[in-house]
PDB file of C-alpha atoms in Angstrom:
ATOM      1  CA  MET A   1     -18.403   0.447  -4.182  1.00  0.00           C
ATOM      2  CA  ASN A   2     -17.422  -0.764  -0.863  1.00  0.00           C
ATOM      3  CA  LEU A   3     -19.951  -0.130   1.749  1.00  0.00           C
ATOM      4  CA  HIS A   4     -17.766   1.528   5.591  1.00  0.00           C
ATOM      5  CA  TRP A   5     -20.939   1.846   7.878  1.00  0.00           C
ATOM      6  CA  LYS A   6     -19.466   2.323  11.532  1.00  0.00           C
ATOM      7  CA  ASP A   7     -22.851   1.954  14.568  1.00  0.00           C
ATOM      8  CA  LEU A   8     -23.259   6.189  16.187  1.00  0.00           C
ATOM      9  CA  GLU A   9     -23.843   5.955  19.400  1.00  0.00           C
ATOM     10  CA  THR A  10     -25.403   8.352  22.893  1.00  0.00           C
ATOM     11  CA  ASP A  11     -22.899   8.482  25.312  1.00  0.00           C
ATOM     12  CA  GLY A  12     -25.121   5.675  27.439  1.00  0.00           C
ATOM     13  CA  GLY A  13     -24.934   3.570  24.720  1.00  0.00           C
ATOM     14  CA  GLN A  14     -27.911   3.567  22.477  1.00  0.00           C
ATOM     15  CA  TRP A  15     -27.514   3.173  18.831  1.00  0.00           C
ATOM     16  CA  PHE A  16     -28.281   6.084  16.855  1.00  0.00           C
ATOM     17  CA  GLY A  17     -27.428   5.804  14.108  1.00  0.00           C
ATOM     18  CA  LEU A  18     -25.244   5.070  10.444  1.00  0.00           C
ATOM     19  CA  ALA A  19     -21.784   6.461   9.763  1.00  0.00           C
ATOM     20  CA  LEU A  20     -21.463   5.573   5.900  1.00  0.00           C
ATOM     21  CA  GLN A  21     -17.777   6.114   4.533  1.00  0.00           C
ATOM     22  CA  CYS A  22     -18.388   4.938   0.903  1.00  0.00           C
ATOM     23  CA  THR A  23     -14.943   4.276  -1.500  1.00  0.00           C
ATOM     24  CA  MET A  24     -14.615   2.777  -5.244  1.00  0.00           C
ATOM     25  CA  ASP A  25     -13.131  -0.669  -5.275  1.00  0.00           C
ATOM     26  CA  ASP A  26     -10.333   1.580  -8.642  1.00  0.00           C
ATOM     27  CA  GLY A  27     -10.561   4.471  -6.119  1.00  0.00           C
ATOM     28  CA  ARG A  28     -11.164   6.648  -8.185  1.00  0.00           C
ATOM     29  CA  HIS A  29     -14.414   9.623  -7.541  1.00  0.00           C
ATOM     30  CA  ARG A  30     -18.114   9.237  -9.557  1.00  0.00           C
ATOM     31  CA  LYS A  31     -20.821  11.078  -9.857  1.00  0.00           C
ATOM     32  CA  PRO A  32     -23.691   9.430  -8.614  1.00  0.00           C
ATOM     33  CA  PRO A  33     -26.284   8.223 -11.568  1.00  0.00           C
ATOM     34  CA  LEU A  34     -29.080   9.545  -9.600  1.00  0.00           C
ATOM     35  CA  HIS A  35     -28.451  12.301  -6.942  1.00  0.00           C
ATOM     36  CA  LEU A  36     -30.531  15.719  -6.296  1.00  0.00           C
ATOM     37  CA  GLU A  37     -29.842  18.835  -7.986  1.00  0.00           C
ATOM     38  CA  SER A  38     -30.760  23.064  -6.009  1.00  0.00           C
ATOM     39  CA  GLY A  39     -31.168  25.970  -6.564  1.00  0.00           C
ATOM     40  CA  ASP A  40     -32.748  29.590  -5.685  1.00  0.00           C
ATOM     41  CA  ASN A  41     -35.430  29.924  -4.685  1.00  0.00           C
ATOM     42  CA  GLY A  42     -36.275  26.185  -3.049  1.00  0.00           C
ATOM     43  CA  ARG A  43     -36.630  24.943  -6.010  1.00  0.00           C
ATOM     44  CA  ILE A  44     -35.283  20.474  -6.577  1.00  0.00           C
ATOM     45  CA  ARG A  45     -34.792  18.204  -8.961  1.00  0.00           C
ATOM     46  CA  LEU A  46     -33.920  14.505  -9.373  1.00  0.00           C
ATOM     47  CA  VAL A  47     -31.209  13.842 -12.001  1.00  0.00           C
ATOM     48  CA  GLN A  48     -30.311  10.445 -13.862  1.00  0.00           C
ATOM     49  CA  GLU A  49     -27.183  10.613 -15.408  1.00  0.00           C
ATOM     50  CA  CYS A  50     -27.441   8.374 -18.300  1.00  0.00           C
ATOM     51  CA  ALA A  51     -24.734   5.640 -19.989  1.00  0.00           C
ATOM     52  CA  GLY A  52     -23.888   5.200 -23.086  1.00  0.00           C
ATOM     53  CA  SER A  53     -24.914   9.720 -22.781  1.00  0.00           C
ATOM     54  CA  ASP A  54     -24.316  12.705 -21.966  1.00  0.00           C
ATOM     55  CA  GLU A  55     -28.132  13.832 -21.874  1.00  0.00           C
ATOM     56  CA  SER A  56     -29.141  13.646 -17.597  1.00  0.00           C
ATOM     57  CA  VAL A  57     -33.077  12.479 -17.479  1.00  0.00           C
ATOM     58  CA  VAL A  58     -34.400  14.950 -15.282  1.00  0.00           C
ATOM     59  CA  ARG A  59     -36.479  12.085 -13.249  1.00  0.00           C
ATOM     60  CA  PHE A  60     -38.744  15.905 -11.175  1.00  0.00           C
ATOM     61  CA  TRP A  61     -38.708  19.165 -10.610  1.00  0.00           C
ATOM     62  CA  ALA A  62     -40.491  20.532  -7.268  1.00  0.00           C
ATOM     63  CA  THR A  63     -40.315  23.692  -4.602  1.00  0.00           C
ATOM     64  CA  LEU A  64     -39.609  22.638  -0.766  1.00  0.00           C
ATOM     65  CA  LEU A  65     -43.111  24.742   0.862  1.00  0.00           C
ATOM     66  CA  SER A  66     -41.741  28.064   3.092  1.00  0.00           C
ATOM     67  CA  ASP A  67     -41.889  26.136   6.538  1.00  0.00           C
ATOM     68  CA  TYR A  68     -39.773  23.543   5.666  1.00  0.00           C
ATOM     69  CA  GLU A  69     -42.864  20.513   6.325  1.00  0.00           C
ATOM     70  CA  GLY A  70     -43.670  19.102   2.262  1.00  0.00           C
ATOM     71  CA  VAL A  71     -42.571  20.188  -1.523  1.00  0.00           C
ATOM     72  CA  TYR A  72     -44.999  21.241  -4.489  1.00  0.00           C
ATOM     73  CA  TRP A  73     -43.990  18.765  -6.218  1.00  0.00           C
ATOM     74  CA  LEU A  74     -43.802  18.127  -9.869  1.00  0.00           C
ATOM     75  CA  ARG A  75     -43.941  15.217 -12.253  1.00  0.00           C
ATOM     76  CA  GLY A  76     -40.758  15.124 -15.142  1.00  0.00           C
ATOM     77  CA  ALA A  77     -41.505  14.773 -18.813  1.00  0.00           C
ATOM     78  CA  ASP A  78     -39.869  11.602 -17.950  1.00  0.00           C
ATOM     79  CA  GLU A  79     -41.614   7.964 -19.890  1.00  0.00           C
ATOM     80  CA  ALA A  80     -38.721   5.869 -19.622  1.00  0.00           C
ATOM     81  CA  PRO A  81     -39.619   3.678 -16.194  1.00  0.00           C
ATOM     82  CA  ALA A  82     -36.713   5.189 -13.141  1.00  0.00           C
ATOM     83  CA  PRO A  83     -34.510   3.065 -11.533  1.00  0.00           C
ATOM     84  CA  VAL A  84     -34.935   1.213  -7.900  1.00  0.00           C
ATOM     85  CA  PRO A  85     -32.195   2.922  -6.911  1.00  0.00           C
ATOM     86  CA  ALA A  86     -31.583  -0.760  -4.203  1.00  0.00           C
ATOM     87  CA  SER A  87     -30.667  -4.038  -4.733  1.00  0.00           C
ATOM     88  CA  THR A  88     -33.707  -6.406  -3.505  1.00  0.00           C
ATOM     89  CA  LEU A  89     -34.359  -7.955  -0.432  1.00  0.00           C
ATOM     90  CA  ASP A  90     -34.926 -11.513   0.009  1.00  0.00           C
ATOM     91  CA  SER A  91     -37.221 -13.239   2.564  1.00  0.00           C
ATOM     92  CA  ALA A  92     -34.207 -14.991   3.881  1.00  0.00           C
ATOM     93  CA  ILE A  93     -32.865 -11.523   4.727  1.00  0.00           C
ATOM     94  CA  VAL A  94     -36.656 -10.530   6.006  1.00  0.00           C
ATOM     95  CA  GLU A  95     -37.492 -13.836   7.809  1.00  0.00           C
ATOM     96  CA  ARG A  96     -34.124 -13.323   9.821  1.00  0.00           C
ATOM     97  CA  HIS A  97     -33.888  -9.430  10.758  1.00  0.00           C
ATOM     98  CA  ALA A  98     -37.598 -10.658  11.810  1.00  0.00           C
ATOM     99  CA  ALA A  99     -36.494 -12.713  15.000  1.00  0.00           C
ATOM    100  CA  LEU A 100     -34.041 -10.339  16.532  1.00  0.00           C
ATOM    101  CA  PRO A 101     -34.902  -8.546  19.209  1.00  0.00           C
ATOM    102  CA  GLN A 102     -36.256  -5.244  19.458  1.00  0.00           C
ATOM    103  CA  ALA A 103     -32.865  -3.718  20.353  1.00  0.00           C
ATOM    104  CA  GLN A 104     -31.159  -5.031  17.300  1.00  0.00           C
ATOM    105  CA  ARG A 105     -33.470  -4.944  14.832  1.00  0.00           C
ATOM    106  CA  LEU A 106     -33.144  -0.739  13.753  1.00  0.00           C
ATOM    107  CA  PRO A 107     -29.661  -1.126  13.885  1.00  0.00           C
ATOM    108  CA  GLY A 108     -29.826  -4.551  11.594  1.00  0.00           C
ATOM    109  CA  TRP A 109     -31.793  -3.248   8.665  1.00  0.00           C
ATOM    110  CA  SER A 110     -30.379  -0.003   8.890  1.00  0.00           C
ATOM    111  CA  ARG A 111     -27.351  -1.800   7.917  1.00  0.00           C
ATOM    112  CA  VAL A 112     -29.263  -3.846   5.150  1.00  0.00           C
ATOM    113  CA  PHE A 113     -31.053  -0.834   3.407  1.00  0.00           C
ATOM    114  CA  ALA A 114     -27.700   1.441   3.699  1.00  0.00           C
ATOM    115  CA  GLN A 115     -26.044  -2.941   2.187  1.00  0.00           C
ATOM    116  CA  ALA A 116     -28.591  -2.504  -0.421  1.00  0.00           C
ATOM    117  CA  LEU A 117     -28.235   1.029  -1.892  1.00  0.00           C
ATOM    118  CA  ALA A 118     -24.246   0.411  -2.533  1.00  0.00           C
ATOM    119  CA  ASP A 119     -25.644  -2.494  -4.513  1.00  0.00           C
ATOM    120  CA  GLY A 120     -27.957  -1.805  -5.687  1.00  0.00           C
ATOM    121  CA  PRO A 121     -27.724  -0.613 -10.387  1.00  0.00           C
ATOM    122  CA  ALA A 122     -28.657   2.876 -10.037  1.00  0.00           C
ATOM    123  CA  SER A 123     -26.896   4.039  -6.387  1.00  0.00           C
ATOM    124  CA  PHE A 124     -27.661   7.572  -5.228  1.00  0.00           C
ATOM    125  CA  LEU A 125     -24.598   6.780  -2.510  1.00  0.00           C
ATOM    126  CA  TYR A 126     -20.795   7.219  -4.203  1.00  0.00           C
ATOM    127  CA  PRO A 127     -17.426   8.850  -2.155  1.00  0.00           C
ATOM    128  CA  GLY A 128     -16.643  12.340  -2.777  1.00  0.00           C
ATOM    129  CA  ARG A 129     -17.091  14.888  -5.323  1.00  0.00           C
TER     130      ARG A 129
END
């Protein structure tokens, strides 16, 4: 997966986020292996597609609170360990970003985490549906 990012800034030049665009090397679209599904009455579930199987694993179910301030969380019937959606960050990356000036830390870390998600074995970033 290729990840392209663009800094988002206010009219005054203040950084406030990243716009991400994901593309596949082969130009095709794919459903992410880890994705969130929503339904009636504020129900949500985190689902993982398993390679080589037509069956999905439900990692958890939840119901949104009526004021949208949280969720009632229910565990899934899952015995397998959940995949980590991001690649690892080593100490060299941490040290390099810790030394950045204060105004550059949040934009820098945002790019690092976005790239770690794109490079991860169970990334939920994907191009389209």
